[in-house]
């Protein structure tokens, strides 16, 4: 049977105290709603519809490329109202799965049993037992243990509030049946809303089987209503991710101090020390060691390379056997060849650094092509920007740039050239020669320091 998935995401999220719709808040670098959409996609439905409302076009605009259909619920009259809007043209012989845009960690495998039960004609609810069920809708069963209705916390009697089996909100049902019950909902309740949950009593009265199924893990149904809950789910998710990586052989010094906000591929014997943040797509070759306090975003790092503490590396490529840091900053389009060393307080931007070259201390290299086995001294910089345009610097193989040089681009330093310390180089420096561009040192004989008159 065809499956359609509806994600409810129109609510404001008052307790987030934010102008931004709740479902756009990020967990592990992706919005809550993107997590839910990814889960939905894994179930291969024929379509995914997202009901949005609070914050207007912000949600569809933020997720413009998502393969979903957007349904506007201009005023939030409840979960039943939201689903009714989304189901107007869903065919009766379809299965519908309802997810919440603020419940980010549900696993597809936990949803499949619900879909199977719905395919057998049941209205399938995801429920869990909670020691503290306050705030949730409670699952009410008859003496035979059959689910007969859901009562919302605000409408519940003290006896009903004592029930500990709660409604997670996630459900699956045949579309035709669901539509019939949604049409019959009223808003005569404590919140004046059309409760999707009231469909359960209507279905039960019709003799429809109501199935209650539980996820493998409790956190799969946890929603985000506050910054505290967001942080809790972030930690749970990071722990899961860290566990998955360690299961595949990654060494994490402390999985509680590791954050992956994207994807990480890694070879054998990779070691990651504490407080490392990985963003985007990162690939670490065999034997890579990442020291503490590093941020790695969208980069590839070759085998055996060591990243010492406190580096920020973004959108770049680093070869094998390199030593980077501590305190290095590799900006977009840095391309570091095998065996190169990039040391402390060095910034590299849009530059190729050839194999075996060393930029060890306090340097800026931007818009440059640096050959093999070049040495760049402490405090040397490429002056690549004239206030209007960027210009390139070329430093050929085996060149040596002394400390505190300024290479004013565009300029070329030839093969094997040496540039004396403190030079300001504005013209090309020829291969194999020493070029010095600085005032000559003079000594003034007999000069006396002025003294104060008594
Ligand atoms: C709902 C359930 C409750 C369940 C709880 C689990 C109903 C009536 N109650 O309650 O049984 O225990 O979830 O968290 O369904 N939404 C819309 N449009 C609306 C209202 C809500 O899109 O008009 C969306 C929200 O953005 C959210 C989801 O539906 O993603 C749930 O809404 P929320 O207000 O959190 O429902 P609860 O009152 O918590
Ligand atoms: Ca809620």
Tab-separated table of C-alpha atoms and ligand atoms in Angstrom:
chain	number	residue	atom	x	y	z
A	1	UNK	CA	0.000	0.000	0.000
A	2	UNK	CA	1.068	3.548	-0.676
A	3	UNK	CA	2.441	5.472	2.293
A	4	UNK	CA	2.133	9.231	2.815
A	5	UNK	CA	3.783	10.922	5.750
A	6	UNK	CA	2.480	14.087	7.402
A	7	UNK	CA	4.800	16.057	9.679
A	8	UNK	CA	3.062	18.484	12.037
A	9	UNK	CA	5.206	21.565	12.496
A	10	UNK	CA	2.913	24.576	12.749
A	11	UNK	CA	3.266	25.219	16.472
A	12	UNK	CA	5.047	28.215	17.944
A	13	UNK	CA	7.091	26.601	20.668
A	14	UNK	CA	6.375	29.307	23.248
A	15	UNK	CA	8.870	27.933	25.736
A	16	UNK	CA	11.795	28.353	23.354
A	17	UNK	CA	11.480	32.155	23.791
A	18	UNK	CA	12.536	32.658	20.209
A	19	UNK	CA	11.309	34.493	17.122
A	20	UNK	CA	12.461	31.515	15.148
A	21	UNK	CA	9.964	28.672	14.712
A	22	UNK	CA	10.855	25.827	17.039
A	23	UNK	CA	11.411	23.254	14.303
A	24	UNK	CA	14.213	25.376	12.832
A	25	UNK	CA	16.351	25.151	15.947
A	26	UNK	CA	19.437	23.035	15.331
A	27	UNK	CA	20.390	19.667	16.734
A	28	UNK	CA	23.813	18.382	15.671
A	29	UNK	CA	23.979	21.111	13.051
A	30	UNK	CA	20.684	20.314	11.336
A	31	UNK	CA	17.266	21.723	12.152
A	32	UNK	CA	14.871	19.551	14.124
A	33	UNK	CA	12.594	19.376	11.103
A	34	UNK	CA	15.391	18.145	8.838
A	35	UNK	CA	16.000	15.257	11.236
A	36	UNK	CA	12.316	14.330	10.996
A	37	UNK	CA	12.270	14.675	7.206
A	38	UNK	CA	15.355	12.440	6.946
A	39	UNK	CA	13.648	9.816	9.079
A	40	UNK	CA	10.519	10.082	6.918
A	41	UNK	CA	12.551	9.697	3.710
A	42	UNK	CA	14.134	6.514	5.015
A	43	UNK	CA	10.631	4.977	5.010
A	44	UNK	CA	10.325	5.680	1.274
A	45	UNK	CA	6.857	7.214	1.286
A	46	UNK	CA	5.212	8.398	-1.920
A	47	UNK	CA	5.104	11.871	-0.447
A	48	UNK	CA	5.912	13.882	2.644
A	49	UNK	CA	3.758	16.803	3.683
A	50	UNK	CA	4.799	19.324	6.279
A	51	UNK	CA	2.184	21.443	8.022
A	52	UNK	CA	3.681	24.839	8.861
A	53	UNK	CA	2.190	27.973	10.372
A	54	UNK	CA	3.949	29.907	13.100
A	55	UNK	CA	6.679	32.098	11.632
A	56	UNK	CA	5.015	32.194	8.212
A	57	UNK	CA	7.260	31.375	5.255
A	58	UNK	CA	10.371	31.091	7.455
A	59	UNK	CA	10.135	27.297	7.642
A	60	UNK	CA	9.551	26.569	3.934
A	61	UNK	CA	12.175	29.151	2.997
A	62	UNK	CA	14.780	27.684	5.330
A	63	UNK	CA	14.173	24.238	3.825
A	64	UNK	CA	13.557	25.289	0.246
A	65	UNK	CA	15.329	22.224	-1.187
A	66	UNK	CA	13.600	19.637	0.996
A	67	UNK	CA	11.624	17.073	-1.014
A	68	UNK	CA	8.357	17.822	0.751
A	69	UNK	CA	5.015	19.480	0.081
A	70	UNK	CA	4.151	22.429	2.301
A	71	UNK	CA	0.704	22.851	3.819
A	72	UNK	CA	-0.124	26.134	5.514
A	73	UNK	CA	-2.086	26.056	8.760
A	74	UNK	CA	-2.525	29.800	9.207
A	75	UNK	CA	-4.105	29.490	12.650
A	76	UNK	CA	-3.264	26.649	14.970
A	77	UNK	CA	-6.548	25.081	15.959
A	78	UNK	CA	-5.007	21.828	17.135
A	79	UNK	CA	-3.366	18.659	15.883
A	80	UNK	CA	-6.643	17.313	14.445
A	81	UNK	CA	-7.188	20.506	12.460
A	82	UNK	CA	-3.595	20.428	11.205
A	83	UNK	CA	-3.851	16.839	9.981
A	84	UNK	CA	-7.227	17.469	8.361
A	85	UNK	CA	-5.699	20.266	6.275
A	86	UNK	CA	-2.866	18.005	5.185
A	87	UNK	CA	-5.132	15.110	4.221
A	88	UNK	CA	-7.637	16.858	1.944
A	89	UNK	CA	-6.367	15.213	-1.231
A	90	UNK	CA	-4.724	12.097	0.137
A	91	UNK	CA	-6.429	9.039	-1.415
A	92	UNK	CA	-8.485	6.801	0.912
A	93	UNK	CA	-6.510	3.677	0.049
A	94	UNK	CA	-3.254	5.220	1.268
A	95	UNK	CA	-1.575	4.692	4.632
A	96	UNK	CA	-0.839	7.819	6.609
A	97	UNK	CA	1.944	8.159	9.173
A	98	UNK	CA	1.905	11.254	11.400
A	99	UNK	CA	5.188	12.581	12.808
A	100	UNK	CA	5.948	15.713	14.822
A	101	UNK	CA	8.445	18.276	13.558
A	102	UNK	CA	9.804	18.762	17.078
A	103	UNK	CA	10.505	15.077	17.809
A	104	UNK	CA	13.845	14.691	16.039
A	105	UNK	CA	15.337	11.345	17.036
A	106	UNK	CA	12.779	8.731	16.009
A	107	UNK	CA	14.335	5.802	14.149
A	108	UNK	CA	12.706	4.484	10.985
A	109	UNK	CA	12.956	0.944	12.363
A	110	UNK	CA	10.698	1.907	15.263
A	111	UNK	CA	8.062	3.274	12.883
A	112	UNK	CA	7.827	0.266	10.578
A	113	UNK	CA	5.715	-1.807	13.007
A	114	UNK	CA	3.181	1.043	13.141
A	115	UNK	CA	2.960	1.139	9.354
A	116	UNK	CA	2.537	-2.655	9.258
A	117	UNK	CA	-0.284	-2.492	11.821
A	118	UNK	CA	-2.004	0.264	9.828
A	119	UNK	CA	-1.670	-1.868	6.684
A	120	UNK	CA	-3.705	-4.494	8.572
A	121	UNK	CA	-6.427	-1.894	9.114
A	122	UNK	CA	-5.530	-0.758	12.633
A	123	UNK	CA	-5.103	2.702	13.991
A	124	UNK	CA	-1.587	2.323	15.381
A	125	UNK	CA	-0.312	4.573	18.151
A	126	UNK	CA	3.204	4.909	19.439
A	127	UNK	CA	2.963	4.882	23.230
A	128	UNK	CA	5.431	4.656	26.096
A	129	UNK	CA	5.338	4.291	29.860
A	130	UNK	CA	6.645	7.339	31.687
A	131	UNK	CA	7.346	7.625	35.412
A	132	UNK	CA	6.326	11.288	35.154
A	133	UNK	CA	3.583	11.497	32.536
A	134	UNK	CA	2.511	15.089	33.380
A	135	UNK	CA	1.530	17.139	30.335
A	136	UNK	CA	1.026	14.232	27.976
A	137	UNK	CA	-2.147	12.678	26.656
A	138	UNK	CA	-2.882	9.435	28.567
A	139	UNK	CA	-3.744	6.130	26.950
A	140	UNK	CA	-6.996	4.780	28.399
A	141	UNK	CA	-7.533	1.024	28.113
A	142	UNK	CA	-10.600	-1.091	28.913
A	143	UNK	CA	-10.597	-4.080	31.239
A	144	UNK	CA	-9.493	-6.348	28.445
A	145	UNK	CA	-6.485	-4.099	27.883
A	146	UNK	CA	-7.749	-2.653	24.610
A	147	UNK	CA	-7.038	1.022	23.928
A	148	UNK	CA	-10.356	2.880	23.895
A	149	UNK	CA	-9.400	6.554	23.922
A	150	UNK	CA	-6.791	9.166	24.732
A	151	UNK	CA	-7.436	11.871	27.276
A	152	UNK	CA	-5.342	15.042	27.215
A	153	UNK	CA	-3.660	16.002	30.474
A	154	UNK	CA	-5.675	19.218	30.750
A	155	UNK	CA	-8.956	17.332	30.356
A	156	UNK	CA	-8.047	14.359	32.525
A	157	UNK	CA	-9.530	13.405	35.889
A	158	UNK	CA	-7.145	12.695	38.786
A	159	UNK	CA	-7.610	8.962	38.183
A	160	UNK	CA	-6.737	9.394	34.498
A	161	UNK	CA	-3.751	11.547	35.370
A	162	UNK	CA	-2.443	8.633	37.413
A	163	UNK	CA	-2.126	6.594	34.186
A	164	UNK	CA	1.495	6.297	33.115
A	165	UNK	CA	1.120	5.130	29.534
A	166	UNK	CA	1.277	8.210	27.348
A	167	UNK	CA	0.551	9.166	23.770
A	168	UNK	CA	3.683	10.166	21.898
A	169	UNK	CA	1.548	11.702	19.141
A	170	UNK	CA	3.076	9.504	16.456
A	171	UNK	CA	0.462	7.352	14.738
A	172	UNK	CA	-0.325	5.477	11.553
A	173	UNK	CA	-3.686	4.616	10.036
A	174	UNK	CA	-5.454	3.900	6.751
A	175	UNK	CA	-6.206	7.334	5.249
A	176	UNK	CA	-9.886	6.717	4.495
A	177	UNK	CA	-10.710	5.836	8.095
A	178	UNK	CA	-8.644	8.627	9.548
A	179	UNK	CA	-10.307	11.241	7.344
A	180	UNK	CA	-13.737	10.088	8.474
A	181	UNK	CA	-12.853	10.539	12.165
A	182	UNK	CA	-11.029	13.831	11.606
A	183	UNK	CA	-14.183	15.229	10.001
A	184	UNK	CA	-16.134	14.307	13.122
A	185	UNK	CA	-13.856	16.031	15.667
A	186	UNK	CA	-15.156	18.870	17.822
A	187	UNK	CA	-13.290	21.424	19.887
A	188	UNK	CA	-15.364	21.055	23.034
A	189	UNK	CA	-12.415	20.572	25.412
A	190	UNK	CA	-10.164	22.405	27.862
A	191	UNK	CA	-8.032	23.956	25.117
A	192	UNK	CA	-10.767	24.685	22.557
A	193	UNK	CA	-8.775	22.732	19.970
A	194	UNK	CA	-9.488	19.966	17.491
A	195	UNK	CA	-7.595	17.106	19.093
A	196	UNK	CA	-6.223	14.465	16.732
A	197	UNK	CA	-6.269	12.210	19.777
A	198	UNK	CA	-10.089	12.222	19.844
A	199	UNK	CA	-10.020	10.190	16.623
A	200	UNK	CA	-9.004	7.225	18.772
A	201	UNK	CA	-12.291	7.039	20.698
A	202	UNK	CA	-14.262	7.433	17.455
A	203	UNK	CA	-12.316	4.625	15.804
A	204	UNK	CA	-12.615	2.357	18.846
A	205	UNK	CA	-16.391	2.920	18.954
A	206	UNK	CA	-16.466	1.893	15.283
A	207	UNK	CA	-14.775	-1.390	16.159
A	208	UNK	CA	-11.448	-0.435	14.612
A	209	UNK	CA	-8.506	-2.150	16.262
A	210	UNK	CA	-6.267	0.343	18.107
A	211	UNK	CA	-2.698	-0.898	18.321
A	212	UNK	CA	-0.247	0.488	20.876
A	213	UNK	CA	3.420	0.036	19.953
A	214	UNK	CA	6.583	1.232	21.651
A	215	UNK	CA	9.918	2.386	20.235
A	216	UNK	CA	13.194	0.629	21.047
A	217	UNK	CA	14.421	3.617	23.053
A	218	UNK	CA	12.655	6.231	25.101
A	219	UNK	CA	14.524	9.147	23.547
A	220	UNK	CA	13.031	8.356	20.146
A	221	UNK	CA	9.765	9.955	21.187
A	222	UNK	CA	11.139	12.846	23.182
A	223	UNK	CA	10.118	16.261	21.887
A	224	UNK	CA	11.764	19.634	22.157
A	225	UNK	CA	9.768	22.256	24.016
A	226	UNK	CA	12.578	24.170	25.699
A	227	UNK	CA	16.263	24.903	25.390
A	228	UNK	CA	16.914	22.408	28.179
A	229	UNK	CA	15.197	19.613	26.262
A	230	UNK	CA	17.055	20.629	23.107
A	231	UNK	CA	20.373	20.313	24.932
A	232	UNK	CA	19.350	16.951	26.421
A	233	UNK	CA	18.486	15.536	23.016
A	234	UNK	CA	21.683	16.952	21.534
A	235	UNK	CA	23.694	15.002	24.131
A	236	UNK	CA	21.699	11.821	23.569
A	237	UNK	CA	22.194	12.108	19.830
A	238	UNK	CA	25.898	12.851	20.184
A	239	UNK	CA	26.306	9.856	22.477
A	240	UNK	CA	24.577	7.659	19.887
A	241	UNK	CA	26.758	8.995	17.091
A	242	UNK	CA	29.915	8.623	19.168
A	243	UNK	CA	28.934	5.069	20.038
A	244	UNK	CA	28.377	4.258	16.361
A	245	UNK	CA	31.805	5.644	15.437
A	246	UNK	CA	33.581	3.803	18.243
A	247	UNK	CA	31.806	0.595	17.186
A	248	UNK	CA	33.510	1.057	13.802
A	249	UNK	CA	36.919	1.517	15.416
A	250	UNK	CA	37.325	5.233	16.008
A	251	UNK	CA	39.186	6.129	19.211
A	252	UNK	CA	37.440	8.958	21.038
A	253	UNK	CA	39.213	10.094	24.202
A	254	UNK	CA	35.847	11.040	25.646
A	255	UNK	CA	32.611	10.570	23.671
A	256	UNK	CA	30.926	13.044	26.028
A	257	UNK	CA	33.281	15.728	24.744
A	258	UNK	CA	32.904	15.091	21.029
A	259	UNK	CA	30.450	16.780	18.670
A	260	UNK	CA	29.681	15.608	15.172
A	261	UNK	CA	27.521	18.005	13.175
A	262	UNK	CA	27.706	16.292	9.831
A	263	UNK	CA	29.416	13.153	8.594
A	264	UNK	CA	32.776	11.685	9.492
A	265	UNK	CA	34.622	9.048	7.507
A	266	UNK	CA	37.810	7.654	8.983
A	267	UNK	CA	40.476	5.053	8.400
A	268	UNK	CA	42.186	2.676	10.809
A	269	UNK	CA	43.728	3.866	14.083
A	270	UNK	CA	42.332	7.381	14.050
A	271	UNK	CA	42.440	9.064	17.452
A	272	UNK	CA	40.377	12.102	18.425
A	273	UNK	CA	41.144	13.895	21.664
A	274	UNK	CA	38.607	15.882	23.722
A	275	UNK	CA	36.517	18.883	22.668
A	276	UNK	CA	36.665	18.319	18.963
A	277	UNK	CA	33.855	19.636	16.761
A	278	UNK	CA	33.387	18.055	13.340
A	279	UNK	CA	31.096	19.848	10.896
A	280	UNK	CA	29.973	19.151	7.346
A	281	UNK	CA	31.809	16.306	5.595
A	282	UNK	CA	35.118	15.347	7.089
A	283	UNK	CA	37.414	12.502	6.046
A	284	UNK	CA	40.366	11.409	8.170
A	285	UNK	CA	42.885	8.971	6.698
A	286	UNK	CA	44.546	6.057	8.499
A	287	UNK	CA	46.398	6.986	11.652
A	288	UNK	CA	45.280	10.618	11.771
A	289	UNK	CA	45.533	12.083	15.263
A	290	UNK	CA	43.399	15.056	16.185
A	291	UNK	CA	44.458	16.886	19.343
A	292	UNK	CA	42.173	18.624	21.808
A	293	UNK	CA	39.998	21.669	20.984
A	294	UNK	CA	39.961	21.377	17.227
A	295	UNK	CA	37.237	22.470	14.819
A	296	UNK	CA	37.244	20.567	11.521
A	297	UNK	CA	34.727	21.516	8.875
A	298	UNK	CA	34.401	20.117	5.362
A	299	UNK	CA	37.945	18.852	5.008
A	300	UNK	CA	39.998	15.823	4.017
A	301	UNK	CA	43.047	14.934	6.022
A	302	UNK	CA	45.591	12.429	4.751
A	303	UNK	CA	47.034	9.384	6.475
A	304	UNK	CA	49.326	9.872	9.423
A	305	UNK	CA	48.759	13.604	9.701
A	306	UNK	CA	48.696	15.063	13.167
A	307	UNK	CA	46.504	18.027	14.039
A	308	UNK	CA	47.808	19.498	17.279
A	309	UNK	CA	45.600	21.397	19.730
A	310	UNK	CA	43.423	24.422	18.985
A	311	UNK	CA	43.226	24.573	15.205
A	312	UNK	CA	40.330	25.773	13.058
A	313	UNK	CA	40.298	23.997	9.705
A	314	UNK	CA	37.580	24.740	7.193
A	315	UNK	CA	36.879	23.745	3.616
A	316	UNK	CA	40.353	22.524	2.792
A	317	UNK	CA	42.558	19.585	2.032
A	318	UNK	CA	45.585	18.364	3.945
A	319	UNK	CA	47.918	15.662	2.671
A	320	UNK	CA	49.525	12.711	4.414
A	321	UNK	CA	52.158	12.947	7.125
A	322	UNK	CA	51.599	16.633	7.853
A	323	UNK	CA	51.889	18.378	11.182
A	324	UNK	CA	49.358	21.140	11.717
A	325	UNK	CA	49.156	23.479	14.697
A	326	UNK	CA	48.903	24.026	17.526
A	327	UNK	CA	46.840	27.191	16.951
A	328	UNK	CA	46.750	27.076	13.151
A	329	UNK	CA	43.923	28.436	11.051
A	330	UNK	CA	43.322	26.846	7.666
A	331	UNK	CA	40.700	28.777	5.769
A	332	UNK	CA	38.757	27.778	2.651
A	333	UNK	CA	40.775	26.401	-0.249
A	334	UNK	CA	43.935	25.785	1.690
A	335	UNK	CA	45.563	22.775	0.029
A	336	UNK	CA	48.456	21.410	2.023
A	337	UNK	CA	50.786	18.854	0.410
A	338	UNK	CA	52.205	15.700	1.993
A	339	UNK	CA	54.643	16.146	4.821
A	340	UNK	CA	54.119	19.901	5.157
A	341	UNK	CA	54.227	21.631	8.531
A	342	UNK	CA	51.861	24.465	9.404
A	343	UNK	CA	52.714	25.802	12.826
A	344	UNK	CA	51.344	28.065	15.499
A	345	UNK	CA	49.549	31.301	14.690
A	346	UNK	CA	49.721	30.634	10.977
A	347	UNK	CA	46.800	31.459	8.716
A	348	UNK	CA	46.491	29.914	5.262
A	349	UNK	CA	43.807	30.935	2.785
A	350	UNK	CA	43.181	29.878	-0.824
A	351	UNK	CA	46.729	28.629	-1.218
A	352	UNK	CA	48.572	25.521	-2.257
A	353	UNK	CA	51.426	24.583	0.048
A	354	UNK	CA	53.711	22.081	-1.682
A	355	UNK	CA	54.899	18.822	-0.193
A	356	UNK	CA	57.490	19.114	2.548
A	357	UNK	CA	57.152	22.889	2.891
A	358	UNK	CA	57.170	24.551	6.308
A	359	UNK	CA	55.271	27.571	7.540
A	360	UNK	CA	56.009	27.187	11.185
A	361	UNK	CA	55.259	30.393	13.038
A	362	UNK	CA	53.173	33.562	12.886
A	363	UNK	CA	52.633	33.816	9.137
A	364	UNK	CA	49.855	34.696	6.710
A	365	UNK	CA	49.730	32.961	3.344
A	366	UNK	CA	46.809	33.963	1.117
A	367	UNK	CA	46.118	33.560	-2.611
A	368	UNK	CA	49.479	31.853	-3.069
A	369	UNK	CA	51.085	28.885	-4.779
A	370	UNK	CA	53.971	27.558	-2.786
A	371	UNK	CA	56.161	24.833	-4.200
A	372	UNK	CA	57.906	21.889	-2.534
A	373	UNK	CA	60.315	22.150	0.380
A	374	UNK	CA	59.850	25.883	0.782
A	375	UNK	CA	60.567	27.444	4.145
A	376	UNK	CA	58.591	30.459	5.224
A	377	UNK	CA	60.073	32.240	8.217
A	378	UNK	CA	58.336	33.554	11.292
A	379	UNK	CA	56.223	36.625	10.751
A	380	UNK	CA	56.306	36.497	6.936
A	381	UNK	CA	53.158	37.510	5.120
A	382	UNK	CA	51.794	37.663	1.614
A	383	UNK	CA	50.239	41.100	1.089
A	384	UNK	CA	47.563	39.868	-1.276
A	385	UNK	CA	45.071	42.707	-1.121
A	386	UNK	CA	45.607	46.226	-2.415
A	387	UNK	CA	42.327	47.542	-1.049
A	388	UNK	CA	40.430	46.742	-4.232
A	389	UNK	CA	41.658	43.446	-5.662
A	390	UNK	CA	43.356	40.260	-4.525
A	391	UNK	CA	46.639	39.267	-6.190
A	392	UNK	CA	48.592	36.035	-6.245
A	393	UNK	CA	51.998	35.218	-4.846
A	394	UNK	CA	54.066	32.429	-6.304
A	395	UNK	CA	56.923	30.881	-4.355
A	396	UNK	CA	58.755	28.163	-6.245
A	397	UNK	CA	60.394	24.957	-4.987
A	398	UNK	CA	63.142	25.185	-2.358
A	399	UNK	CA	62.776	28.919	-1.847
A	400	UNK	CA	63.442	30.298	1.606
A	401	UNK	CA	61.656	33.376	2.898
A	402	UNK	CA	63.318	35.025	5.889
A	403	UNK	CA	61.519	36.144	8.992
A	404	UNK	CA	59.238	39.162	8.901
A	405	UNK	CA	59.132	39.544	5.121
A	406	UNK	CA	56.247	41.124	3.262
A	407	UNK	CA	55.704	39.727	-0.219
A	408	UNK	CA	53.603	42.315	-2.029
A	409	UNK	CA	51.512	40.475	-4.609
A	410	UNK	CA	51.535	39.928	-7.501
A	411	UNK	CA	55.056	38.635	-7.132
A	412	UNK	CA	57.098	35.508	-7.870
A	413	UNK	CA	59.978	34.094	-5.859
A	414	UNK	CA	62.035	31.797	-8.059
A	415	UNK	CA	63.269	28.242	-7.495
A	416	UNK	CA	65.805	28.073	-4.697
A	417	UNK	CA	65.695	31.836	-4.128
A	418	UNK	CA	66.441	33.205	-0.686
A	419	UNK	CA	64.753	36.344	0.608
A	420	UNK	CA	66.551	38.075	3.452
A	421	UNK	CA	64.744	38.682	6.704
A	422	UNK	CA	62.712	41.859	7.006
A	423	UNK	CA	62.452	42.397	3.246
A	424	UNK	CA	59.519	44.078	1.580
A	425	UNK	CA	59.445	42.366	-1.809
A	426	UNK	CA	57.603	44.228	-4.557
A	427	UNK	CA	59.425	42.790	-7.594
A	428	UNK	CA	60.105	39.192	-8.587
A	429	UNK	CA	63.069	37.586	-6.837
A	430	UNK	CA	65.231	35.510	-9.206
A	431	UNK	CA	65.970	31.818	-8.790
A	432	UNK	CA	68.968	30.747	-6.779
A	433	UNK	CA	69.919	34.264	-5.625
A	434	UNK	CA	69.689	36.118	-2.337
A	435	UNK	CA	67.346	39.083	-2.531
A	436	UNK	CA	67.244	41.597	0.275
A	437	UNK	CA	64.997	44.649	0.285
A	438	UNK	CA	65.572	46.588	3.457
A	439	UNK	CA	67.519	49.604	4.611
A	440	UNK	CA	71.213	48.872	5.110
A	441	UNK	CA	72.406	48.661	8.687
A	442	UNK	CA	74.558	51.616	9.708
A	443	UNK	CA	76.511	52.364	12.853
A	444	UNK	CA	77.118	56.011	13.838
A	445	UNK	CA	80.466	56.156	15.575
A	446	UNK	CA	80.718	58.271	18.704
A	447	UNK	CA	77.010	58.945	18.888
A	448	UNK	CA	75.904	59.909	22.424
A	449	UNK	CA	72.540	59.327	23.924
A	450	UNK	CA	70.966	62.663	25.014
A	451	UNK	CA	71.051	63.231	28.758
A	452	UNK	CA	68.763	65.427	30.883
A	453	UNK	CA	70.212	68.872	31.807
A	454	UNK	CA	70.663	69.312	35.536
B	1	LIG	C1	0.088	16.346	21.743
B	1	LIG	C2	-0.993	15.276	21.935
B	1	LIG	C3	-0.721	14.540	23.261
B	1	LIG	C4	0.659	13.952	23.281
B	1	LIG	C5	1.675	15.049	23.003
B	1	LIG	C6	3.043	14.443	22.821
B	1	LIG	C7	-3.010	16.157	20.857
B	1	LIG	C8	-4.296	16.830	21.075
B	1	LIG	N1	-2.291	15.908	21.950
B	1	LIG	O1	-0.102	17.286	22.768
B	1	LIG	O2	-1.692	13.511	23.418
B	1	LIG	O3	0.892	13.370	24.526
B	1	LIG	O4	1.367	15.742	21.780
B	1	LIG	O5	3.992	15.472	22.743
B	1	LIG	O6	-2.663	15.835	19.755
B	1	LIG	N2	0.728	21.308	15.827
B	1	LIG	C9	0.350	21.845	14.628
B	1	LIG	N3	-0.803	22.564	14.583
B	1	LIG	C10	-1.582	22.767	15.665
B	1	LIG	C11	-1.166	22.215	16.897
B	1	LIG	C12	-0.009	21.488	16.941
B	1	LIG	O7	1.015	21.695	13.612
B	1	LIG	O8	-2.617	23.438	15.529
B	1	LIG	C13	1.969	20.532	15.888
B	1	LIG	C14	3.035	21.152	16.765
B	1	LIG	O9	3.888	21.998	16.025
B	1	LIG	C15	3.773	19.933	17.289
B	1	LIG	C16	2.702	18.849	17.317
B	1	LIG	O10	1.673	19.285	16.448
B	1	LIG	O11	4.792	19.508	16.421
B	1	LIG	C17	2.158	18.639	18.726
B	1	LIG	O12	1.624	19.837	19.199
B	1	LIG	P1	1.709	20.233	20.719
B	1	LIG	O13	1.030	21.513	20.901
B	1	LIG	O14	3.090	20.063	21.187
B	1	LIG	O15	0.773	19.080	21.326
B	1	LIG	P2	0.581	18.759	22.839
B	1	LIG	O16	-0.448	19.664	23.373
B	1	LIG	O17	1.874	18.672	23.496
B	2	LIG	CA1	4.463	19.027	22.687
